[in-house]
PDB file of C-alpha atoms and ligand atoms in Angstrom:
ATOM      1  CA  UNK Y   1     -29.574  35.679  79.903  1.00  0.00           C
ATOM      2  CA  UNK Y   2     -27.191  35.724  82.689  1.00  0.00           C
ATOM      3  CA  UNK Y   3     -28.290  32.578  83.603  1.00  0.00           C
ATOM      4  CA  UNK Y   4     -27.909  31.246  80.331  1.00  0.00           C
ATOM      5  CA  UNK Y   5     -24.545  32.512  80.002  1.00  0.00           C
ATOM      6  CA  UNK Y   6     -23.043  30.987  82.971  1.00  0.00           C
ATOM      7  CA  UNK Y   7     -24.850  27.877  82.352  1.00  0.00           C
ATOM      8  CA  UNK Y   8     -22.468  27.441  79.052  1.00  0.00           C
ATOM      9  CA  UNK Y   9     -19.689  27.082  81.432  1.00  0.00           C
ATOM     10  CA  UNK Y  10     -21.471  24.530  83.822  1.00  0.00           C
ATOM     11  CA  UNK Y  11     -22.389  21.465  81.536  1.00  0.00           C
ATOM     12  CA  UNK Y  12     -23.922  18.431  83.232  1.00  0.00           C
ATOM     13  CA  UNK Y  13     -23.406  16.370  79.880  1.00  0.00           C
ATOM     14  CA  UNK Y  14     -19.608  17.099  80.634  1.00  0.00           C
ATOM     15  CA  UNK Y  15     -19.893  15.434  84.253  1.00  0.00           C
ATOM     16  CA  UNK Y  16     -20.794  19.001  85.934  1.00  0.00           C
ATOM     17  CA  UNK Y  17     -23.237  18.366  88.738  1.00  0.00           C
ATOM     18  CA  UNK Y  18     -24.638  21.229  91.052  1.00  0.00           C
ATOM     19  CA  UNK Y  19     -25.985  18.562  93.427  1.00  0.00           C
ATOM     20  CA  UNK Y  20     -23.641  16.939  95.940  1.00  0.00           C
ATOM     21  CA  UNK Y  21     -24.441  13.078  96.335  1.00  0.00           C
ATOM     22  CA  UNK Y  22     -24.965  13.317  99.873  1.00  0.00           C
ATOM     23  CA  UNK Y  23     -27.176  16.127  99.720  1.00  0.00           C
ATOM     24  CA  UNK Y  24     -29.319  14.299  96.965  1.00  0.00           C
ATOM     25  CA  UNK Y  25     -29.396  11.058  99.225  1.00  0.00           C
ATOM     26  CA  UNK Y  26     -30.707  12.916 102.097  1.00  0.00           C
ATOM     27  CA  UNK Y  27     -33.088  14.848 100.079  1.00  0.00           C
ATOM     28  CA  UNK Y  28     -34.246  11.556  98.688  1.00  0.00           C
ATOM     29  CA  UNK Y  29     -34.719  10.249 102.239  1.00  0.00           C
ATOM     30  CA  UNK Y  30     -36.580  13.332 103.695  1.00  0.00           C
ATOM     31  CA  UNK Y  31     -38.872  14.045 100.670  1.00  0.00           C
ATOM     32  CA  UNK Y  32     -38.536  11.477  97.843  1.00  0.00           C
ATOM     33  CA  UNK Y  33     -39.728   8.287  99.387  1.00  0.00           C
ATOM     34  CA  UNK Y  34     -42.894   8.399  98.310  1.00  0.00           C
ATOM     35  CA  UNK Y  35     -45.267  10.636  96.242  1.00  0.00           C
ATOM     36  CA  UNK Y  36     -48.493  12.541  97.612  1.00  0.00           C
ATOM     37  CA  UNK Y  37     -50.836  10.045  96.468  1.00  0.00           C
ATOM     38  CA  UNK Y  38     -53.647  12.397  96.912  1.00  0.00           C
ATOM     39  CA  UNK Y  39     -52.191  14.679  94.122  1.00  0.00           C
ATOM     40  CA  UNK Y  40     -51.295  11.655  92.202  1.00  0.00           C
ATOM     41  CA  UNK Y  41     -55.136  10.397  92.515  1.00  0.00           C
ATOM     42  CA  UNK Y  42     -56.127  14.056  91.352  1.00  0.00           C
ATOM     43  CA  UNK Y  43     -53.838  14.242  88.252  1.00  0.00           C
ATOM     44  CA  UNK Y  44     -54.918  10.664  87.262  1.00  0.00           C
ATOM     45  CA  UNK Y  45     -58.678  11.808  87.451  1.00  0.00           C
ATOM     46  CA  UNK Y  46     -57.981  15.236  85.932  1.00  0.00           C
ATOM     47  CA  UNK Y  47     -55.888  13.716  82.664  1.00  0.00           C
ATOM     48  CA  UNK Y  48     -58.241  10.699  82.306  1.00  0.00           C
ATOM     49  CA  UNK Y  49     -55.710   7.939  83.520  1.00  0.00           C
ATOM     50  CA  UNK Y  50     -52.339   7.530  83.361  1.00  0.00           C
ATOM     51  CA  UNK Y  51     -52.189   4.302  81.650  1.00  0.00           C
ATOM     52  CA  UNK Y  52     -50.282   4.802  78.198  1.00  0.00           C
ATOM     53  CA  UNK Y  53     -49.873   8.187  78.907  1.00  0.00           C
ATOM     54  CA  UNK Y  54     -46.263   9.933  77.973  1.00  0.00           C
ATOM     55  CA  UNK Y  55     -45.154  11.808  81.026  1.00  0.00           C
ATOM     56  CA  UNK Y  56     -42.494  14.376  81.376  1.00  0.00           C
ATOM     57  CA  UNK Y  57     -41.044  14.921  84.942  1.00  0.00           C
ATOM     58  CA  UNK Y  58     -39.335  18.221  84.409  1.00  0.00           C
ATOM     59  CA  UNK Y  59     -36.617  18.390  87.435  1.00  0.00           C
ATOM     60  CA  UNK Y  60     -37.565  14.879  88.620  1.00  0.00           C
ATOM     61  CA  UNK Y  61     -35.368  14.840  91.511  1.00  0.00           C
ATOM     62  CA  UNK Y  62     -35.377  11.155  93.374  1.00  0.00           C
ATOM     63  CA  UNK Y  63     -38.171  10.511  90.943  1.00  0.00           C
ATOM     64  CA  UNK Y  64     -40.875   9.566  93.689  1.00  0.00           C
ATOM     65  CA  UNK Y  65     -43.415  11.264  91.388  1.00  0.00           C
ATOM     66  CA  UNK Y  66     -42.108   9.853  88.241  1.00  0.00           C
ATOM     67  CA  UNK Y  67     -42.178   6.204  89.435  1.00  0.00           C
ATOM     68  CA  UNK Y  68     -45.781   6.761  90.809  1.00  0.00           C
ATOM     69  CA  UNK Y  69     -46.899   7.745  87.548  1.00  0.00           C
ATOM     70  CA  UNK Y  70     -45.436   4.670  85.946  1.00  0.00           C
ATOM     71  CA  UNK Y  71     -46.963   2.423  88.304  1.00  0.00           C
ATOM     72  CA  UNK Y  72     -50.168   3.589  87.084  1.00  0.00           C
ATOM     73  CA  UNK Y  73     -49.197   2.666  83.576  1.00  0.00           C
ATOM     74  CA  UNK Y  74     -47.546   5.783  82.260  1.00  0.00           C
ATOM     75  CA  UNK Y  75     -44.557   6.000  80.283  1.00  0.00           C
ATOM     76  CA  UNK Y  76     -42.213   8.470  81.839  1.00  0.00           C
ATOM     77  CA  UNK Y  77     -39.084  10.456  81.083  1.00  0.00           C
ATOM     78  CA  UNK Y  78     -37.013  12.131  84.184  1.00  0.00           C
ATOM     79  CA  UNK Y  79     -35.321  15.153  83.117  1.00  0.00           C
ATOM     80  CA  UNK Y  80     -32.917  16.599  85.368  1.00  0.00           C
ATOM     81  CA  UNK Y  81     -29.908  18.175  85.685  1.00  0.00           C
ATOM     82  CA  UNK Y  82     -28.118  16.156  88.464  1.00  0.00           C
ATOM     83  CA  UNK Y  83     -26.772  12.636  87.766  1.00  0.00           C
ATOM     84  CA  UNK Y  84     -26.786  11.853  91.468  1.00  0.00           C
ATOM     85  CA  UNK Y  85     -30.696  12.296  91.559  1.00  0.00           C
ATOM     86  CA  UNK Y  86     -31.313  10.750  88.499  1.00  0.00           C
ATOM     87  CA  UNK Y  87     -29.014   7.551  89.627  1.00  0.00           C
ATOM     88  CA  UNK Y  88     -31.184   7.760  92.679  1.00  0.00           C
ATOM     89  CA  UNK Y  89     -34.335   7.750  90.255  1.00  0.00           C
ATOM     90  CA  UNK Y  90     -33.201   5.042  88.326  1.00  0.00           C
ATOM     91  CA  UNK Y  91     -32.854   2.469  91.192  1.00  0.00           C
ATOM     92  CA  UNK Y  92     -36.168   3.514  92.765  1.00  0.00           C
ATOM     93  CA  UNK Y  93     -37.657   2.732  89.472  1.00  0.00           C
ATOM     94  CA  UNK Y  94     -35.983  -0.872  89.348  1.00  0.00           C
ATOM     95  CA  UNK Y  95     -36.605  -1.425  92.879  1.00  0.00           C
ATOM     96  CA  UNK Y  96     -40.620  -0.576  91.827  1.00  0.00           C
ATOM     97  CA  UNK Y  97     -40.338  -2.782  88.805  1.00  0.00           C
ATOM     98  CA  UNK Y  98     -41.142   0.101  86.403  1.00  0.00           C
ATOM     99  CA  UNK Y  99     -37.728   0.460  84.867  1.00  0.00           C
ATOM    100  CA  UNK Y 100     -38.973  -0.450  81.384  1.00  0.00           C
ATOM    101  CA  UNK Y 101     -41.451   2.306  81.571  1.00  0.00           C
ATOM    102  CA  UNK Y 102     -38.958   5.114  82.453  1.00  0.00           C
ATOM    103  CA  UNK Y 103     -36.316   6.919  80.628  1.00  0.00           C
ATOM    104  CA  UNK Y 104     -33.886   9.312  81.955  1.00  0.00           C
ATOM    105  CA  UNK Y 105     -32.305  12.528  80.397  1.00  0.00           C
ATOM    106  CA  UNK Y 106     -29.880  15.121  81.711  1.00  0.00           C
ATOM    107  CA  UNK Y 107     -29.569  18.576  81.045  1.00  0.00           C
ATOM    108  CA  UNK Y 108     -30.821  21.929  82.029  1.00  0.00           C
ATOM    109  CA  UNK Y 109     -34.612  22.209  82.133  1.00  0.00           C
ATOM    110  CA  UNK Y 110     -34.509  25.156  79.769  1.00  0.00           C
ATOM    111  CA  UNK Y 111     -32.698  22.605  76.998  1.00  0.00           C
ATOM    112  CA  UNK Y 112     -35.679  20.142  77.632  1.00  0.00           C
ATOM    113  CA  UNK Y 113     -37.460  21.173  73.987  1.00  0.00           C
ATOM    114  CA  UNK Y 114     -33.805  19.594  72.593  1.00  0.00           C
ATOM    115  CA  UNK Y 115     -33.145  16.824  75.021  1.00  0.00           C
ATOM    116  CA  UNK Y 116     -36.507  15.579  75.779  1.00  0.00           C
ATOM    117  CA  UNK Y 117     -39.160  17.354  73.020  1.00  0.00           C
ATOM    118  CA  UNK Y 118     -42.151  15.117  73.423  1.00  0.00           C
ATOM    119  CA  UNK Y 119     -44.625  16.548  73.046  1.00  0.00           C
ATOM    120  CA  UNK Y 120     -45.971  15.064  76.307  1.00  0.00           C
ATOM    121  CA  UNK Y 121     -49.367  14.169  77.464  1.00  0.00           C
ATOM    122  CA  UNK Y 122     -48.558  15.578  80.882  1.00  0.00           C
ATOM    123  CA  UNK Y 123     -45.672  17.824  81.817  1.00  0.00           C
ATOM    124  CA  UNK Y 124     -45.161  17.788  85.634  1.00  0.00           C
ATOM    125  CA  UNK Y 125     -42.945  20.533  87.089  1.00  0.00           C
ATOM    126  CA  UNK Y 126     -42.847  20.375  91.280  1.00  0.00           C
ATOM    127  CA  UNK Y 127     -40.823  22.730  93.167  1.00  0.00           C
ATOM    128  CA  UNK Y 128     -38.053  23.382  90.802  1.00  0.00           C
ATOM    129  CA  UNK Y 129     -39.525  26.352  88.417  1.00  0.00           C
ATOM    130  CA  UNK Y 130     -36.843  29.009  89.911  1.00  0.00           C
ATOM    131  CA  UNK Y 131     -34.118  26.945  88.582  1.00  0.00           C
ATOM    132  CA  UNK Y 132     -35.071  27.916  84.994  1.00  0.00           C
ATOM    133  CA  UNK Y 133     -33.124  30.550  83.075  1.00  0.00           C
ATOM    134  CA  UNK Y 134     -35.823  33.009  82.889  1.00  0.00           C
ATOM    135  CA  UNK Y 135     -39.624  32.913  84.027  1.00  0.00           C
ATOM    136  CA  UNK Y 136     -41.013  34.117  80.877  1.00  0.00           C
ATOM    137  CA  UNK Y 137     -39.191  31.645  78.368  1.00  0.00           C
ATOM    138  CA  UNK Y 138     -39.530  28.876  80.817  1.00  0.00           C
ATOM    139  CA  UNK Y 139     -43.620  29.475  80.774  1.00  0.00           C
ATOM    140  CA  UNK Y 140     -43.279  29.393  76.904  1.00  0.00           C
ATOM    141  CA  UNK Y 141     -41.088  26.259  76.985  1.00  0.00           C
ATOM    142  CA  UNK Y 142     -43.456  24.250  79.083  1.00  0.00           C
ATOM    143  CA  UNK Y 143     -46.436  25.496  76.996  1.00  0.00           C
ATOM    144  CA  UNK Y 144     -44.418  24.002  74.004  1.00  0.00           C
ATOM    145  CA  UNK Y 145     -43.585  20.830  75.511  1.00  0.00           C
ATOM    146  CA  UNK Y 146     -47.368  20.108  76.334  1.00  0.00           C
ATOM    147  CA  UNK Y 147     -49.040  18.055  73.184  1.00  0.00           C
ATOM    148  CA  UNK Y 148     -52.187  19.498  71.895  1.00  0.00           C
ATOM    149  CA  UNK Y 149     -54.950  18.150  74.215  1.00  0.00           C
ATOM    150  CA  UNK Y 150     -52.195  17.268  76.910  1.00  0.00           C
ATOM    151  CA  UNK Y 151     -51.799  18.825  80.453  1.00  0.00           C
ATOM    152  CA  UNK Y 152     -49.202  20.803  82.513  1.00  0.00           C
ATOM    153  CA  UNK Y 153     -48.786  20.813  86.033  1.00  0.00           C
ATOM    154  CA  UNK Y 154     -46.525  23.471  87.770  1.00  0.00           C
ATOM    155  CA  UNK Y 155     -45.961  23.650  91.935  1.00  0.00           C
ATOM    156  CA  UNK Y 156     -43.562  26.306  92.821  1.00  0.00           C
ATOM    157  CA  UNK Y 157     -42.386  28.423  95.839  1.00  0.00           C
ATOM    158  CA  UNK Y 158     -43.209  31.747  95.362  1.00  0.00           C
ATOM    159  CA  UNK Y 159     -41.585  35.024  96.153  1.00  0.00           C
ATOM    160  CA  UNK Y 160     -43.313  35.058  99.787  1.00  0.00           C
ATOM    161  CA  UNK Y 161     -41.815  32.040 100.432  1.00  0.00           C
ATOM    162  CA  UNK Y 162     -39.405  31.979 103.603  1.00  0.00           C
ATOM    163  CA  UNK Y 163     -39.130  35.926 102.395  1.00  0.00           C
ATOM    164  CA  UNK Y 164     -38.080  36.755 106.028  1.00  0.00           C
ATOM    165  CA  UNK Y 165     -35.025  33.965 105.639  1.00  0.00           C
ATOM    166  CA  UNK Y 166     -33.535  35.485 102.524  1.00  0.00           C
ATOM    167  CA  UNK Y 167     -29.910  36.957 102.468  1.00  0.00           C
ATOM    168  CA  UNK Y 168     -29.726  40.713 101.385  1.00  0.00           C
ATOM    169  CA  UNK Y 169     -28.410  39.343  97.826  1.00  0.00           C
ATOM    170  CA  UNK Y 170     -31.209  36.868  97.357  1.00  0.00           C
ATOM    171  CA  UNK Y 171     -33.847  39.555  98.658  1.00  0.00           C
ATOM    172  CA  UNK Y 172     -32.579  42.114  95.841  1.00  0.00           C
ATOM    173  CA  UNK Y 173     -32.444  39.338  92.985  1.00  0.00           C
ATOM    174  CA  UNK Y 174     -35.747  38.279  94.093  1.00  0.00           C
ATOM    175  CA  UNK Y 175     -37.249  41.963  93.699  1.00  0.00           C
ATOM    176  CA  UNK Y 176     -35.130  42.364  90.387  1.00  0.00           C
ATOM    177  CA  UNK Y 177     -37.091  39.194  89.160  1.00  0.00           C
ATOM    178  CA  UNK Y 178     -40.445  40.557  90.423  1.00  0.00           C
ATOM    179  CA  UNK Y 179     -40.114  44.227  89.258  1.00  0.00           C
ATOM    180  CA  UNK Y 180     -37.527  44.347  86.391  1.00  0.00           C
ATOM    181  CA  UNK Y 181     -37.967  40.660  85.096  1.00  0.00           C
ATOM    182  CA  UNK Y 182     -34.344  40.323  85.406  1.00  0.00           C
ATOM    183  CA  UNK Y 183     -33.272  36.897  86.677  1.00  0.00           C
ATOM    184  CA  UNK Y 184     -30.110  36.320  88.163  1.00  0.00           C
ATOM    185  CA  UNK Y 185     -29.579  33.108  90.025  1.00  0.00           C
ATOM    186  CA  UNK Y 186     -32.970  31.223  91.205  1.00  0.00           C
ATOM    187  CA  UNK Y 187     -35.143  33.631  92.716  1.00  0.00           C
ATOM    188  CA  UNK Y 188     -38.740  32.620  93.250  1.00  0.00           C
ATOM    189  CA  UNK Y 189     -41.099  34.180  91.199  1.00  0.00           C
ATOM    190  CA  UNK Y 190     -44.031  36.462  92.365  1.00  0.00           C
ATOM    191  CA  UNK Y 191     -47.056  35.015  93.118  1.00  0.00           C
ATOM    192  CA  UNK Y 192     -49.448  35.039  90.050  1.00  0.00           C
ATOM    193  CA  UNK Y 193     -46.851  35.438  87.483  1.00  0.00           C
ATOM    194  CA  UNK Y 194     -46.641  31.839  86.332  1.00  0.00           C
ATOM    195  CA  UNK Y 195     -50.585  31.964  85.587  1.00  0.00           C
ATOM    196  CA  UNK Y 196     -50.197  35.268  84.031  1.00  0.00           C
ATOM    197  CA  UNK Y 197     -47.629  33.800  81.638  1.00  0.00           C
ATOM    198  CA  UNK Y 198     -49.226  30.802  80.682  1.00  0.00           C
ATOM    199  CA  UNK Y 199     -52.533  32.726  80.063  1.00  0.00           C
ATOM    200  CA  UNK Y 200     -50.927  34.383  77.035  1.00  0.00           C
ATOM    201  CA  UNK Y 201     -51.299  31.014  75.341  1.00  0.00           C
ATOM    202  CA  UNK Y 202     -54.184  29.462  73.962  1.00  0.00           C
ATOM    203  CA  UNK Y 203     -55.682  27.034  76.783  1.00  0.00           C
ATOM    204  CA  UNK Y 204     -58.811  25.116  77.698  1.00  0.00           C
ATOM    205  CA  UNK Y 205     -58.791  25.258  81.388  1.00  0.00           C
ATOM    206  CA  UNK Y 206     -56.226  26.805  83.879  1.00  0.00           C
ATOM    207  CA  UNK Y 207     -56.612  26.327  87.231  1.00  0.00           C
ATOM    208  CA  UNK Y 208     -54.566  28.411  89.777  1.00  0.00           C
ATOM    209  CA  UNK Y 209     -54.515  27.158  93.346  1.00  0.00           C
ATOM    210  CA  UNK Y 210     -53.180  29.790  95.888  1.00  0.00           C
ATOM    211  CA  UNK Y 211     -54.580  28.125  99.167  1.00  0.00           C
ATOM    212  CA  UNK Y 212     -50.723  28.012 100.443  1.00  0.00           C
ATOM    213  CA  UNK Y 213     -49.301  31.619 100.756  1.00  0.00           C
ATOM    214  CA  UNK Y 214     -45.711  30.495  99.586  1.00  0.00           C
ATOM    215  CA  UNK Y 215     -46.961  28.244  96.762  1.00  0.00           C
ATOM    216  CA  UNK Y 216     -48.162  28.867  93.234  1.00  0.00           C
ATOM    217  CA  UNK Y 217     -49.965  25.419  92.023  1.00  0.00           C
ATOM    218  CA  UNK Y 218     -51.070  25.629  88.447  1.00  0.00           C
ATOM    219  CA  UNK Y 219     -53.153  22.902  86.345  1.00  0.00           C
ATOM    220  CA  UNK Y 220     -53.375  23.909  82.734  1.00  0.00           C
ATOM    221  CA  UNK Y 221     -55.205  21.942  79.691  1.00  0.00           C
ATOM    222  CA  UNK Y 222     -54.241  22.772  76.263  1.00  0.00           C
ATOM    223  CA  UNK Y 223     -56.722  22.811  73.690  1.00  0.00           C
ATOM    224  CA  UNK Y 224     -56.680  20.018  71.003  1.00  0.00           C
ATOM    225  CA  UNK Y 225     -56.037  22.440  68.197  1.00  0.00           C
ATOM    226  CA  UNK Y 226     -53.126  24.318  69.783  1.00  0.00           C
ATOM    227  CA  UNK Y 227     -49.864  24.231  68.082  1.00  0.00           C
ATOM    228  CA  UNK Y 228     -46.885  23.144  70.051  1.00  0.00           C
TER     229      UNK Y 228
HETATM  230  C1  SAM L 301     -35.887  20.625  95.196  1.00  0.00           C
HETATM  231  S1  SAM L 301     -35.737  19.341  94.056  1.00  0.00           S
HETATM  232  C2  SAM L 301     -37.492  18.724  93.545  1.00  0.00           C
HETATM  233  C3  SAM L 301     -37.117  17.422  92.955  1.00  0.00           C
HETATM  234  C4  SAM L 301     -38.817  16.570  92.861  1.00  0.00           C
HETATM  235  N1  SAM L 301     -39.360  17.276  91.343  1.00  0.00           N
HETATM  236  C5  SAM L 301     -39.906  16.763  93.928  1.00  0.00           C
HETATM  237  O1  SAM L 301     -40.975  17.100  93.574  1.00  0.00           O
HETATM  238  O2  SAM L 301     -39.104  16.310  94.776  1.00  0.00           O
HETATM  239  C6  SAM L 301     -35.176  20.538  92.320  1.00  0.00           C
HETATM  240  C7  SAM L 301     -34.701  19.618  91.313  1.00  0.00           C
HETATM  241  O3  SAM L 301     -34.217  20.119  90.392  1.00  0.00           O
HETATM  242  C8  SAM L 301     -33.060  20.009  89.816  1.00  0.00           C
HETATM  243  N2  SAM L 301     -32.586  20.977  89.104  1.00  0.00           N
HETATM  244  C9  SAM L 301     -32.147  22.285  89.530  1.00  0.00           C
HETATM  245  N3  SAM L 301     -31.839  23.137  88.670  1.00  0.00           N
HETATM  246  C10 SAM L 301     -32.143  22.209  87.455  1.00  0.00           C
HETATM  247  C11 SAM L 301     -31.923  22.821  85.975  1.00  0.00           C
HETATM  248  N4  SAM L 301     -31.542  24.051  85.496  1.00  0.00           N
HETATM  249  N5  SAM L 301     -32.592  21.865  85.210  1.00  0.00           N
HETATM  250  C12 SAM L 301     -32.684  20.634  85.763  1.00  0.00           C
HETATM  251  N6  SAM L 301     -33.108  20.359  86.663  1.00  0.00           N
HETATM  252  C13 SAM L 301     -32.862  21.306  87.617  1.00  0.00           C
HETATM  253  C14 SAM L 301     -32.229  19.586  90.857  1.00  0.00           C
HETATM  254  O4  SAM L 301     -31.461  18.734  90.441  1.00  0.00           O
HETATM  255  C15 SAM L 301     -33.366  18.619  91.586  1.00  0.00           C
HETATM  256  O5  SAM L 301     -33.694  17.536  91.265  1.00  0.00           O
END
């Protein structure tokens, strides 16, 4: 709720960008040159191929995954709050000759049902879950964005990630989110919360990977008959 109120005064469609162009460029150089092809291979096998699939990269950043999916034949929409990142993703799409298979949408992830409603064969959300306004409503939103018979993939840092480096304010806000469900700013969710929240909805298959202590990685398959 508090995050939603603050967002009412910070509108990306009016030119507000929380990411400085230099920061976006540095992130793109360090993390966004290429996607992890092992992950892309695994997703491809899991969803039965990318060709012709409609994919939403929610919080797409420099677009390395969106471009990798488009290279394999998917029709991909990059949705991000940052004009700087979307511009980098656009340039990457052009350089990779997949611009005709990509679309770009600016706005809050939480507004994706209005701005990029789909429904989508795959909703991909990597290292940006915690920027959502609220964990519970964001899990529901991701579920609703997925088409019946479609898939969701979430990889997020959890509350254990670099816990020792948190400022007092971040530590308090992480505790409030974990124990009171009150989210202010962008605290990482407690381990297991996303799995629990998604399990409130019908699913055909849900795999949770907790092999990395600081990350929760969830794969969800929505049943054919489920409502959006
Ligand atoms: C750490 S980057 C991750 C980018 C990409 N998913 C990746 O795997 O490299 C976080 C991304 O989330 C975007 N972001 C942050 N807050 C957002 C929000 N409220 N709505 C949409 N995108 C947001 C940032 O602009 C940035 O592109």
